[in-house]
Amino acid sequence: MQGEKIVLLGVNHKTTPVEVREKIALSTGYEEPLIALKNITGVKEYYLLSTCNRVELLLVTDAGAEVEDAIIEFLFGSRIPREECRNYLYLHYGEEAIHHLFMVAASLDSMVVGEAQILGQLKEAYRHAAQFNCTGPLLNKLLHKSFSVAKRVRTETAIGSSAVSISYAAVQLAKKIFGNLQEKKVMLVGAGEMAELAAEHLVGQGVGSVVVANRTLARAVDLAKRFNGTAVSIEELVSQLEHVDIIISSTGATDIILYKEQVKAIMRSRMNKPLFFIDIAVPRDLDPKLIDIDNVYLYDIDDLSSVVEMNKSERDKEAIKASRIVDEETLKFQRWCQGMAVTPTIQALKSRIESIGRNELERTLTRMGDISEKDRKNLEKMISSLTSKLLHNPLMYLKEESCAGRDNSDRKITVVREIFGLGNGDEHKSS
Amino acid sequence: MEEINNLLYQLVLVVTFVAAAAYIVFFISQNKRIRKIARVILLASGILQTLYIAFRFVLVGHTPITSHHEAVVFFAWATTWAYLSFRWRYTVKNFGTFVTVLIFSLLLVASFSSWEILPLVPALQSLWLPIHAGVSIIAYGFLSLAFCGGLMYLLLERELKSKKFGYFFARFPSLDALDQLNSHCLTAGFVFLTLGIVTGSIWARQAWGTYWHWDPKETWSLITWFLYLVQVHQRFTVGWRGKKAAVMAIVGFASVVFTLWGVTYLLGGVHSYAG
C-alpha cells in the first residue's frame, strides 16, 4: 500500500479542441475500455468518465510514470502523435486530483458552469466502474464524496438556478437569427439526451413544431410524441431540410451525415430562408463547411460554449462561493485520506503500544526504587519484546497484501483502529 | 431674417449632434434611460429641421430644395422622419444609433456647402418642383434606412458566421428583424423612387417638351432605380435575402449618394443645383 497515490488524467473542452476530442471519445460505451484497462499493471483502482466534453481517468496506483505512459497510450492510441498528447492532457496528483474531481462533479469545470447533467454522467460512469469491480475502497469513498460535494454546492449556492446550458445557448442563438421563434420548425436528428433538452427549451420558447429523424423509427415516434411532433426516417433528412428551420443533430454516427453540397442544393427551394444547424454530436455529424453557405448558420458544441461564456459573468459570484466549498471539501478529504492510510495507522498503533509500555515501565521503575543497571536493562528488554510481539499480528494483518485483487485495507484499518482505540479518521471531518 | 435662419440651422446641428452623442452613449452603456433622452432629442431635432425648412420656404418663396445645401438638409430631414415614423410602428434594437449618426453626418455635409439663398431658375418654377423633388428625397430617406439596416446586418452576420460573439451580438436585433427592416424600407423607398422618376419625367415633358433627355442625373437615377428594381424583384422571386440583400442595400445607397452629389460635381446637367 505504500506510495499509493491518486492520479487523475484526462482531456476536456478547455484543453483540447473538438477535432481531437472526437478521436478520443469512447463511442463504444464503458464496458470495453474498462475491461481493457484491467490489463495495465500497477493500477489498483480506476474509474473512467467519458462525456462529449471530457474524457477523464481517475486512478489509484503505486507505480510510477510507466503507468501514466500506458494510460496515455490507451487514451490516444496511435491517432495522435505522442508529443502532441502532452499538450492536451492534464495530469493531477493527490490533492489536486481530488480537487479536480470535485470541481467536475459540482459542475464548476463544465463548459456550462452549473449545469446538472454532469452529475448524472458521473454517477453513471461510477456505476459502470463499480460493476466491473474497477473501484476500490479509496475511489468508492472519493466518488461518493464527490456526489455529496456536488449536492452541497447545489443547495448552498445559486449556481444551478441560473444554470445556462448548451440548450439555452442554442435558444439564444436561434433568437439572434430568427427573432421570433414562433412558426419555426425544429428537427431533431438522432435522439440524444442533449438534443432532447435543447428541443425542450426551444419548444418552451414557442417553436412551432418538432420533427424527429432517427435511425430507428420507433424511437423517433416515441420522442415525437413527447413534443406533439412528427417522426421521419433518417433517409428523409435532406428532403426535410426544405421545411424546417432549426436542426439539432446528435447522432452517434462516426461520419459526417450531411454535406455542404446537399444543403446548398436545398437553399434554392427554401427561397434562401435561413437554416440554423446545431451539431452537438461528438464526433461531429455535420460538414463544417456548411457555414460557407449564405444564410446557413452552423454551430458545433465548442461554438456554443463561447455563447455560454458570455453569459458567465452573472454566475461568477456564485462560482466563487462554490469553489470555496470545493476547496474545503478537498481539504477534509485529504485529511481523511491521511488518517485512513495504512502507514499512519501502523505508526499510530506502534506509538500507542510503545507509549503504553514506556509509561508502565516508568511507573514500575519508580515504585521499585533502587535496582541495578542490569535488572533495569532486562525489564526494558522485556517490555520491548512484549510490545513487538503484541504488535506483530496486527501489523501483519494490516500489511498483508489483499487477496485476489480485493483490497480490504479500508475495512482492516477500521477494525484495527477500533480495537486499539486509535480514533477514527473521520474525527477531523466533524468540524 | 436670414440671420435667424442661419441661427436656426446652427441649432439643428447642435441638437442633432447631441442626439447622436446620446445614442452612442446609449449604444455603449445600454442604459435605457439614456435611450429615452436620445429619442426626445432626436424628435426635437426633427421638429427643428422641419422649422428650418419651413422658415427657408417662407424666405425663398419656393420649396427649399434647389441648392446643394437645401437638398442635403432635405435628405437628412427625410431620413429623420422616415426613421421616426418607422419607430412608431415597430422598434429595431439600437437602430437609432446608426440612423442618428447618419443624419448628423448629412447635416454636417450640408453645412459645408453654401447656405446662400439664390433666386430660382425660371425652368424650375413650377408646382412640380415640390412634388418631384420631395418624393425623390423621401425615397432617399427610406433607402438610407435600408443602408443602415444593411450595415448592421453585415456586422452581425459576420459575428455569427465567425462565431466570435462580441460587441454587436449583444446589442443588435436579430438578423431576421434587420432583414425585415431592409425589406420594408426597400419597398417603401422603391415606390417613392419610382414616383420621383415618373413625376420628374412628366415635369420634363412640360418644361422641355421631352419625357427623358438623358441628363446625367436622370441617367444615374435610372441606374439607381434599376439597382433597386433588381433587389425587389430578386427578393420576391428567388428569395434574395440576408447578406446579399444587405450588400445590395449598401451598393444602392452608394448609387443614391452619387446621384445626389457625384453627378452634380462631376457631370453637371440641368439638375445642377442653382445652375
mmCIF file of N, CA, C and O in Angstrom, chain A residues 42-125:
data_model
loop_
_atom_site.group_PDB
_atom_site.id
_atom_site.type_symbol
_atom_site.label_atom_id
_atom_site.label_comp_id
_atom_site.label_asym_id
_atom_site.label_seq_id
_atom_site.Cartn_x
_atom_site.Cartn_y
_atom_site.Cartn_z
ATOM 1 N N GLY A 42 -0.187 -2.286 -12.212
ATOM 2 C CA GLY A 42 0.169 -1.176 -11.334
ATOM 3 C C GLY A 42 -1.013 -0.291 -10.999
ATOM 4 O O GLY A 42 -0.912 0.581 -10.153
ATOM 5 N N VAL A 43 -2.122 -0.521 -11.660
ATOM 6 C CA VAL A 43 -3.302 0.285 -11.364
ATOM 7 C C VAL A 43 -4.172 -0.491 -10.380
ATOM 8 O O VAL A 43 -4.606 -1.590 -10.670
ATOM 9 N N LYS A 44 -4.397 0.079 -9.223
ATOM 10 C CA LYS A 44 -5.166 -0.634 -8.207
ATOM 11 C C LYS A 44 -6.661 -0.392 -8.337
ATOM 12 O O LYS A 44 -7.471 -1.292 -8.228
ATOM 13 N N GLU A 45 -6.979 0.861 -8.506
ATOM 14 C CA GLU A 45 -8.389 1.201 -8.659
ATOM 15 C C GLU A 45 -8.473 2.200 -9.791
ATOM 16 O O GLU A 45 -7.567 2.997 -9.988
ATOM 17 N N TYR A 46 -9.536 2.184 -10.492
ATOM 18 C CA TYR A 46 -9.701 3.194 -11.525
ATOM 19 C C TYR A 46 -11.165 3.378 -11.862
ATOM 20 O O TYR A 46 -12.011 2.523 -11.567
ATOM 21 N N TYR A 47 -11.403 4.513 -12.459
ATOM 22 C CA TYR A 47 -12.739 4.740 -12.979
ATOM 23 C C TYR A 47 -12.594 5.657 -14.182
ATOM 24 O O TYR A 47 -11.601 6.371 -14.318
ATOM 25 N N LEU A 48 -13.549 5.600 -15.059
ATOM 26 C CA LEU A 48 -13.428 6.300 -16.340
ATOM 27 C C LEU A 48 -14.696 7.102 -16.600
ATOM 28 O O LEU A 48 -15.798 6.585 -16.450
ATOM 29 N N LEU A 49 -14.489 8.358 -16.966
ATOM 30 C CA LEU A 49 -15.638 9.213 -17.289
ATOM 31 C C LEU A 49 -15.487 9.683 -18.722
ATOM 32 O O LEU A 49 -14.447 10.212 -19.102
ATOM 33 N N SER A 50 -16.507 9.478 -19.509
ATOM 34 C CA SER A 50 -16.457 9.947 -20.888
ATOM 35 C C SER A 50 -17.755 10.661 -21.223
ATOM 36 O O SER A 50 -18.822 10.086 -21.220
ATOM 37 N N THR A 51 -17.655 11.965 -21.472
ATOM 38 C CA THR A 51 -18.819 12.729 -21.914
ATOM 39 C C THR A 51 -18.392 13.436 -23.181
ATOM 40 O O THR A 51 -17.255 13.294 -23.613
ATOM 41 N N CYS A 52 -19.291 14.217 -23.764
ATOM 42 C CA CYS A 52 -18.869 14.850 -25.008
ATOM 43 C C CYS A 52 -17.880 15.988 -24.766
ATOM 44 O O CYS A 52 -17.269 16.480 -25.692
ATOM 45 N N ASN A 53 -17.729 16.393 -23.531
ATOM 46 C CA ASN A 53 -16.774 17.460 -23.272
ATOM 47 C C ASN A 53 -15.497 17.011 -22.607
ATOM 48 O O ASN A 53 -14.556 17.779 -22.506
ATOM 49 N N ARG A 54 -15.499 15.783 -22.122
ATOM 50 C CA ARG A 54 -14.302 15.360 -21.413
ATOM 51 C C ARG A 54 -14.166 13.835 -21.417
ATOM 52 O O ARG A 54 -15.146 13.109 -21.489
ATOM 53 N N VAL A 55 -12.920 13.428 -21.331
ATOM 54 C CA VAL A 55 -12.611 12.030 -21.053
ATOM 55 C C VAL A 55 -11.615 12.077 -19.910
ATOM 56 O O VAL A 55 -10.568 12.698 -20.025
ATOM 57 N N GLU A 56 -11.986 11.452 -18.802
ATOM 58 C CA GLU A 56 -11.120 11.522 -17.639
ATOM 59 C C GLU A 56 -10.971 10.161 -16.993
ATOM 60 O O GLU A 56 -11.910 9.379 -16.949
ATOM 61 N N LEU A 57 -9.773 9.919 -16.485
ATOM 62 C CA LEU A 57 -9.493 8.676 -15.779
ATOM 63 C C LEU A 57 -8.995 9.028 -14.401
ATOM 64 O O LEU A 57 -8.146 9.899 -14.242
ATOM 65 N N LEU A 58 -9.529 8.334 -13.432
ATOM 66 C CA LEU A 58 -9.061 8.544 -12.073
ATOM 67 C C LEU A 58 -8.465 7.221 -11.617
ATOM 68 O O LEU A 58 -9.108 6.181 -11.707
ATOM 69 N N LEU A 59 -7.219 7.246 -11.168
ATOM 70 C CA LEU A 59 -6.547 6.003 -10.817
ATOM 71 C C LEU A 59 -6.008 6.068 -9.403
ATOM 72 O O LEU A 59 -5.650 7.139 -8.923
ATOM 73 N N VAL A 60 -5.934 4.902 -8.802
ATOM 74 C CA VAL A 60 -5.142 4.783 -7.588
ATOM 75 C C VAL A 60 -4.021 3.826 -7.963
ATOM 76 O O VAL A 60 -4.271 2.711 -8.410
ATOM 77 N N THR A 61 -2.806 4.284 -7.815
ATOM 78 C CA THR A 61 -1.680 3.472 -8.261
ATOM 79 C C THR A 61 -0.506 3.658 -7.324
ATOM 80 O O THR A 61 -0.379 4.696 -6.675
ATOM 81 N N ASP A 62 0.339 2.647 -7.262
ATOM 82 C CA ASP A 62 1.562 2.864 -6.511
ATOM 83 C C ASP A 62 2.774 2.774 -7.431
ATOM 84 O O ASP A 62 3.900 2.791 -6.996
ATOM 85 N N ALA A 63 2.490 2.650 -8.710
ATOM 86 C CA ALA A 63 3.592 2.593 -9.664
ATOM 87 C C ALA A 63 3.924 4.006 -10.129
ATOM 88 O O ALA A 63 3.251 4.969 -9.784
ATOM 89 N N GLY A 64 4.945 4.124 -10.901
ATOM 90 C CA GLY A 64 5.407 5.443 -11.309
ATOM 91 C C GLY A 64 4.911 5.843 -12.678
ATOM 92 O O GLY A 64 3.788 5.533 -13.066
ATOM 93 N N ALA A 65 5.785 6.499 -13.393
ATOM 94 C CA ALA A 65 5.415 7.123 -14.659
ATOM 95 C C ALA A 65 5.034 6.106 -15.727
ATOM 96 O O ALA A 65 4.315 6.445 -16.662
ATOM 97 N N GLU A 66 5.478 4.851 -15.568
ATOM 98 C CA GLU A 66 5.180 3.888 -16.640
ATOM 99 C C GLU A 66 3.669 3.637 -16.760
ATOM 100 O O GLU A 66 3.160 3.388 -17.845
ATOM 101 N N VAL A 67 2.954 3.779 -15.632
ATOM 102 C CA VAL A 67 1.505 3.622 -15.690
ATOM 103 C C VAL A 67 0.879 4.775 -16.475
ATOM 104 O O VAL A 67 0.020 4.580 -17.322
ATOM 105 N N GLU A 68 1.372 5.974 -16.191
ATOM 106 C CA GLU A 68 0.873 7.137 -16.926
ATOM 107 C C GLU A 68 1.057 6.962 -18.426
ATOM 108 O O GLU A 68 0.153 7.225 -19.208
ATOM 109 N N ASP A 69 2.250 6.480 -18.798
ATOM 110 C CA ASP A 69 2.515 6.274 -20.220
ATOM 111 C C ASP A 69 1.543 5.269 -20.811
ATOM 112 O O ASP A 69 1.032 5.462 -21.919
ATOM 113 N N ALA A 70 1.289 4.210 -20.050
ATOM 114 C CA ALA A 70 0.378 3.185 -20.544
ATOM 115 C C ALA A 70 -1.027 3.754 -20.729
ATOM 116 O O ALA A 70 -1.713 3.442 -21.703
ATOM 117 N N ILE A 71 -1.438 4.610 -19.793
ATOM 118 C CA ILE A 71 -2.773 5.211 -19.878
ATOM 119 C C ILE A 71 -2.859 6.156 -21.073
ATOM 120 O O ILE A 71 -3.850 6.167 -21.813
ATOM 121 N N ILE A 72 -1.815 6.933 -21.254
ATOM 122 C CA ILE A 72 -1.799 7.857 -22.394
ATOM 123 C C ILE A 72 -1.883 7.078 -23.698
ATOM 124 O O ILE A 72 -2.643 7.424 -24.599
ATOM 125 N N GLU A 73 -1.127 5.993 -23.734
ATOM 126 C CA GLU A 73 -1.169 5.109 -24.898
ATOM 127 C C GLU A 73 -2.601 4.616 -25.122
ATOM 128 O O GLU A 73 -3.117 4.616 -26.227
ATOM 129 N N PHE A 74 -3.245 4.240 -24.013
ATOM 130 C CA PHE A 74 -4.607 3.732 -24.088
ATOM 131 C C PHE A 74 -5.571 4.794 -24.606
ATOM 132 O O PHE A 74 -6.425 4.541 -25.439
ATOM 133 N N LEU A 75 -5.409 6.027 -24.098
ATOM 134 C CA LEU A 75 -6.321 7.111 -24.461
ATOM 135 C C LEU A 75 -6.144 7.548 -25.907
ATOM 136 O O LEU A 75 -7.098 7.647 -26.670
ATOM 137 N N PHE A 76 -4.910 7.837 -26.249
ATOM 138 C CA PHE A 76 -4.674 8.471 -27.542
ATOM 139 C C PHE A 76 -4.379 7.460 -28.640
ATOM 140 O O PHE A 76 -4.575 7.737 -29.798
ATOM 141 N N GLY A 77 -3.887 6.282 -28.230
ATOM 142 C CA GLY A 77 -3.540 5.278 -29.216
ATOM 143 C C GLY A 77 -2.532 5.851 -30.183
ATOM 144 O O GLY A 77 -1.678 6.655 -29.808
ATOM 145 N N SER A 78 -2.683 5.474 -31.418
ATOM 146 C CA SER A 78 -1.729 5.994 -32.410
ATOM 147 C C SER A 78 -2.368 7.113 -33.222
ATOM 148 O O SER A 78 -1.827 7.562 -34.212
ATOM 149 N N ARG A 79 -3.561 7.536 -32.760
ATOM 150 C CA ARG A 79 -4.301 8.510 -33.559
ATOM 151 C C ARG A 79 -3.676 9.896 -33.512
ATOM 152 O O ARG A 79 -3.840 10.698 -34.396
ATOM 153 N N ILE A 80 -2.994 10.161 -32.421
ATOM 154 C CA ILE A 80 -2.406 11.480 -32.249
ATOM 155 C C ILE A 80 -0.940 11.322 -31.874
ATOM 156 O O ILE A 80 -0.603 10.497 -31.031
ATOM 157 N N PRO A 81 -0.071 12.099 -32.515
ATOM 158 C CA PRO A 81 1.357 11.997 -32.210
ATOM 159 C C PRO A 81 1.629 12.181 -30.724
ATOM 160 O O PRO A 81 0.994 13.009 -30.068
ATOM 161 N N ARG A 82 2.544 11.373 -30.217
ATOM 162 C CA ARG A 82 2.809 11.340 -28.799
ATOM 163 C C ARG A 82 3.175 12.700 -28.207
ATOM 164 O O ARG A 82 2.671 13.108 -27.168
ATOM 165 N N GLU A 83 4.019 13.425 -28.951
ATOM 166 C CA GLU A 83 4.479 14.697 -28.348
ATOM 167 C C GLU A 83 3.321 15.699 -28.247
ATOM 168 O O GLU A 83 3.285 16.548 -27.368
ATOM 169 N N GLU A 84 2.323 15.515 -29.132
ATOM 170 C CA GLU A 84 1.170 16.419 -29.099
ATOM 171 C C GLU A 84 0.276 16.139 -27.882
ATOM 172 O O GLU A 84 -0.337 17.035 -27.325
ATOM 173 N N CYS A 85 0.214 14.857 -27.517
ATOM 174 C CA CYS A 85 -0.678 14.435 -26.438
ATOM 175 C C CYS A 85 -0.492 15.261 -25.177
ATOM 176 O O CYS A 85 -1.452 15.684 -24.540
ATOM 177 N N ARG A 86 0.761 15.457 -24.849
ATOM 178 C CA ARG A 86 1.038 16.136 -23.590
ATOM 179 C C ARG A 86 0.487 17.552 -23.555
ATOM 180 O O ARG A 86 0.212 18.091 -22.485
ATOM 181 N N ASN A 87 0.316 18.141 -24.724
ATOM 182 C CA ASN A 87 -0.260 19.487 -24.764
ATOM 183 C C ASN A 87 -1.730 19.486 -24.376
ATOM 184 O O ASN A 87 -2.258 20.450 -23.843
ATOM 185 N N TYR A 88 -2.405 18.404 -24.740
ATOM 186 C CA TYR A 88 -3.842 18.350 -24.498
ATOM 187 C C TYR A 88 -4.176 17.840 -23.107
ATOM 188 O O TYR A 88 -5.183 18.178 -22.524
ATOM 189 N N LEU A 89 -3.295 16.956 -22.636
ATOM 190 C CA LEU A 89 -3.609 16.203 -21.433
ATOM 191 C C LEU A 89 -3.338 17.015 -20.171
ATOM 192 O O LEU A 89 -2.392 17.779 -20.109
ATOM 193 N N TYR A 90 -4.177 16.826 -19.197
ATOM 194 C CA TYR A 90 -3.810 17.352 -17.883
ATOM 195 C C TYR A 90 -3.664 16.203 -16.897
ATOM 196 O O TYR A 90 -4.330 15.180 -17.006
ATOM 197 N N LEU A 91 -2.752 16.384 -15.980
ATOM 198 C CA LEU A 91 -2.425 15.346 -15.012
ATOM 199 C C LEU A 91 -2.474 15.975 -13.638
ATOM 200 O O LEU A 91 -1.851 16.998 -13.387
ATOM 201 N N HIS A 92 -3.238 15.375 -12.747
ATOM 202 C CA HIS A 92 -3.278 15.891 -11.382
ATOM 203 C C HIS A 92 -2.972 14.764 -10.414
ATOM 204 O O HIS A 92 -3.364 13.627 -10.641
ATOM 205 N N TYR A 93 -2.289 15.102 -9.352
ATOM 206 C CA TYR A 93 -1.963 14.100 -8.342
ATOM 207 C C TYR A 93 -2.553 14.494 -7.000
ATOM 208 O O TYR A 93 -2.671 15.681 -6.701
ATOM 209 N N GLY A 94 -2.866 13.491 -6.221
ATOM 210 C CA GLY A 94 -3.257 13.692 -4.833
ATOM 211 C C GLY A 94 -4.344 14.728 -4.658
ATOM 212 O O GLY A 94 -5.413 14.640 -5.245
ATOM 213 N N GLU A 95 -4.010 15.713 -3.862
ATOM 214 C CA GLU A 95 -4.987 16.720 -3.504
ATOM 215 C C GLU A 95 -5.556 17.424 -4.735
ATOM 216 O O GLU A 95 -6.746 17.687 -4.825
ATOM 217 N N GLU A 96 -4.670 17.690 -5.685
ATOM 218 C CA GLU A 96 -5.111 18.357 -6.913
ATOM 219 C C GLU A 96 -6.132 17.519 -7.675
ATOM 220 O O GLU A 96 -7.100 18.028 -8.222
ATOM 221 N N ALA A 97 -5.876 16.202 -7.679
ATOM 222 C CA ALA A 97 -6.780 15.296 -8.378
ATOM 223 C C ALA A 97 -8.148 15.290 -7.705
ATOM 224 O O ALA A 97 -9.181 15.327 -8.371
ATOM 225 N N ILE A 98 -8.126 15.262 -6.384
ATOM 226 C CA ILE A 98 -9.383 15.272 -5.628
ATOM 227 C C ILE A 98 -10.136 16.569 -5.931
ATOM 228 O O ILE A 98 -11.334 16.575 -6.211
ATOM 229 N N HIS A 99 -9.377 17.645 -5.895
ATOM 230 C CA HIS A 99 -9.978 18.956 -6.158
ATOM 231 C C HIS A 99 -10.625 18.991 -7.536
ATOM 232 O O HIS A 99 -11.756 19.428 -7.705
ATOM 233 N N HIS A 100 -9.896 18.478 -8.504
ATOM 234 C CA HIS A 100 -10.426 18.493 -9.869
ATOM 235 C C HIS A 100 -11.715 17.669 -9.961
ATOM 236 O O HIS A 100 -12.699 18.109 -10.556
ATOM 237 N N LEU A 101 -11.696 16.502 -9.357
ATOM 238 C CA LEU A 101 -12.884 15.643 -9.399
ATOM 239 C C LEU A 101 -14.086 16.355 -8.780
ATOM 240 O O LEU A 101 -15.190 16.348 -9.336
ATOM 241 N N PHE A 102 -13.856 17.005 -7.669
ATOM 242 C CA PHE A 102 -14.956 17.733 -7.015
ATOM 243 C C PHE A 102 -15.444 18.880 -7.891
ATOM 244 O O PHE A 102 -16.643 19.141 -7.975
ATOM 245 N N MET A 103 -14.510 19.551 -8.532
ATOM 246 C CA MET A 103 -14.887 20.646 -9.428
ATOM 247 C C MET A 103 -15.778 20.128 -10.558
ATOM 248 O O MET A 103 -16.772 20.745 -10.922
ATOM 249 N N VAL A 104 -15.382 18.991 -11.102
ATOM 250 C CA VAL A 104 -16.159 18.396 -12.185
ATOM 251 C C VAL A 104 -17.551 18.010 -11.683
ATOM 252 O O VAL A 104 -18.559 18.356 -12.295
ATOM 253 N N ALA A 105 -17.592 17.332 -10.550
ATOM 254 C CA ALA A 105 -18.870 16.857 -10.023
ATOM 255 C C ALA A 105 -19.797 18.026 -9.705
ATOM 256 O O ALA A 105 -20.994 17.978 -9.968
ATOM 257 N N ALA A 106 -19.209 19.105 -9.188
ATOM 258 C CA ALA A 106 -20.017 20.257 -8.806
ATOM 259 C C ALA A 106 -20.359 21.111 -10.020
ATOM 260 O O ALA A 106 -20.949 22.176 -9.892
ATOM 261 N N SER A 107 -19.959 20.653 -11.192
ATOM 262 C CA SER A 107 -20.255 21.340 -12.445
ATOM 263 C C SER A 107 -19.573 22.706 -12.527
ATOM 264 O O SER A 107 -20.061 23.634 -13.156
ATOM 265 N N LEU A 108 -18.429 22.808 -11.863
ATOM 266 C CA LEU A 108 -17.694 24.072 -11.930
ATOM 267 C C LEU A 108 -16.652 24.042 -13.041
ATOM 268 O O LEU A 108 -16.112 25.065 -13.435
ATOM 269 N N ASP A 109 -16.389 22.851 -13.522
ATOM 270 C CA ASP A 109 -15.421 22.716 -14.599
ATOM 271 C C ASP A 109 -16.144 22.513 -15.930
ATOM 272 O O ASP A 109 -15.530 22.344 -16.966
ATOM 273 N N SER A 110 -17.462 22.526 -15.884
ATOM 274 C CA SER A 110 -18.229 22.250 -17.090
ATOM 275 C C SER A 110 -18.122 23.401 -18.065
ATOM 276 O O SER A 110 -17.786 24.513 -17.696
ATOM 277 N N MET A 111 -18.419 23.090 -19.299
ATOM 278 C CA MET A 111 -18.497 24.127 -20.305
ATOM 279 C C MET A 111 -19.575 25.116 -19.896
ATOM 280 O O MET A 111 -19.422 26.316 -20.011
ATOM 281 N N VAL A 112 -20.680 24.572 -19.428
ATOM 282 C CA VAL A 112 -21.742 25.408 -18.913
ATOM 283 C C VAL A 112 -21.735 25.247 -17.406
ATOM 284 O O VAL A 112 -22.260 24.288 -16.881
ATOM 285 N N VAL A 113 -21.103 26.199 -16.754
ATOM 286 C CA VAL A 113 -20.959 26.090 -15.308
ATOM 287 C C VAL A 113 -22.339 26.010 -14.668
ATOM 288 O O VAL A 113 -23.225 26.794 -14.991
ATOM 289 N N GLY A 114 -22.513 25.052 -13.797
ATOM 290 C CA GLY A 114 -23.781 24.944 -13.077
ATOM 291 C C GLY A 114 -24.785 24.011 -13.710
ATOM 292 O O GLY A 114 -25.826 23.745 -13.137
ATOM 293 N N GLU A 115 -24.488 23.490 -14.885
ATOM 294 C CA GLU A 115 -25.459 22.578 -15.496
ATOM 295 C C GLU A 115 -25.485 21.268 -14.720
ATOM 296 O O GLU A 115 -24.502 20.874 -14.109
ATOM 297 N N ALA A 116 -26.633 20.608 -14.758
ATOM 298 C CA ALA A 116 -26.815 19.476 -13.856
ATOM 299 C C ALA A 116 -26.472 18.136 -14.505
ATOM 300 O O ALA A 116 -26.360 17.131 -13.812
ATOM 301 N N GLN A 117 -26.298 18.139 -15.800
ATOM 302 C CA GLN A 117 -26.107 16.857 -16.488
ATOM 303 C C GLN A 117 -24.882 16.103 -16.004
ATOM 304 O O GLN A 117 -24.889 14.873 -15.916
ATOM 305 N N ILE A 118 -23.834 16.825 -15.682
ATOM 306 C CA ILE A 118 -22.557 16.178 -15.397
ATOM 307 C C ILE A 118 -22.650 15.216 -14.219
ATOM 308 O O ILE A 118 -22.056 14.144 -14.247
ATOM 309 N N LEU A 119 -23.429 15.576 -13.220
ATOM 310 C CA LEU A 119 -23.501 14.713 -12.040
ATOM 311 C C LEU A 119 -24.094 13.348 -12.416
ATOM 312 O O LEU A 119 -23.611 12.307 -11.985
ATOM 313 N N GLY A 120 -25.118 13.395 -13.247
ATOM 314 C CA GLY A 120 -25.714 12.154 -13.724
ATOM 315 C C GLY A 120 -24.705 11.321 -14.506
ATOM 316 O O GLY A 120 -24.621 10.099 -14.332
ATOM 317 N N GLN A 121 -23.932 11.999 -15.329
ATOM 318 C CA GLN A 121 -22.939 11.290 -16.129
ATOM 319 C C GLN A 121 -21.866 10.666 -15.242
ATOM 320 O O GLN A 121 -21.388 9.561 -15.477
ATOM 321 N N LEU A 122 -21.516 11.407 -14.203
ATOM 322 C CA LEU A 122 -20.515 10.933 -13.257
ATOM 323 C C LEU A 122 -21.021 9.678 -12.536
ATOM 324 O O LEU A 122 -20.304 8.694 -12.399
ATOM 325 N N LYS A 123 -22.272 9.750 -12.115
ATOM 326 C CA LYS A 123 -22.846 8.614 -11.396
ATOM 327 C C LYS A 123 -22.912 7.386 -12.288
ATOM 328 O O LYS A 123 -22.649 6.266 -11.846
ATOM 329 N N GLU A 124 -23.259 7.645 -13.531
ATOM 330 C CA GLU A 124 -23.355 6.515 -14.447
ATOM 331 C C GLU A 124 -21.980 5.895 -14.664
ATOM 332 O O GLU A 124 -21.821 4.680 -14.655
ATOM 333 N N ALA A 125 -20.984 6.755 -14.836
ATOM 334 C CA ALA A 125 -19.622 6.269 -15.039
ATOM 335 C C ALA A 125 -19.183 5.439 -13.842
ATOM 336 O O ALA A 125 -18.564 4.392 -13.991
#
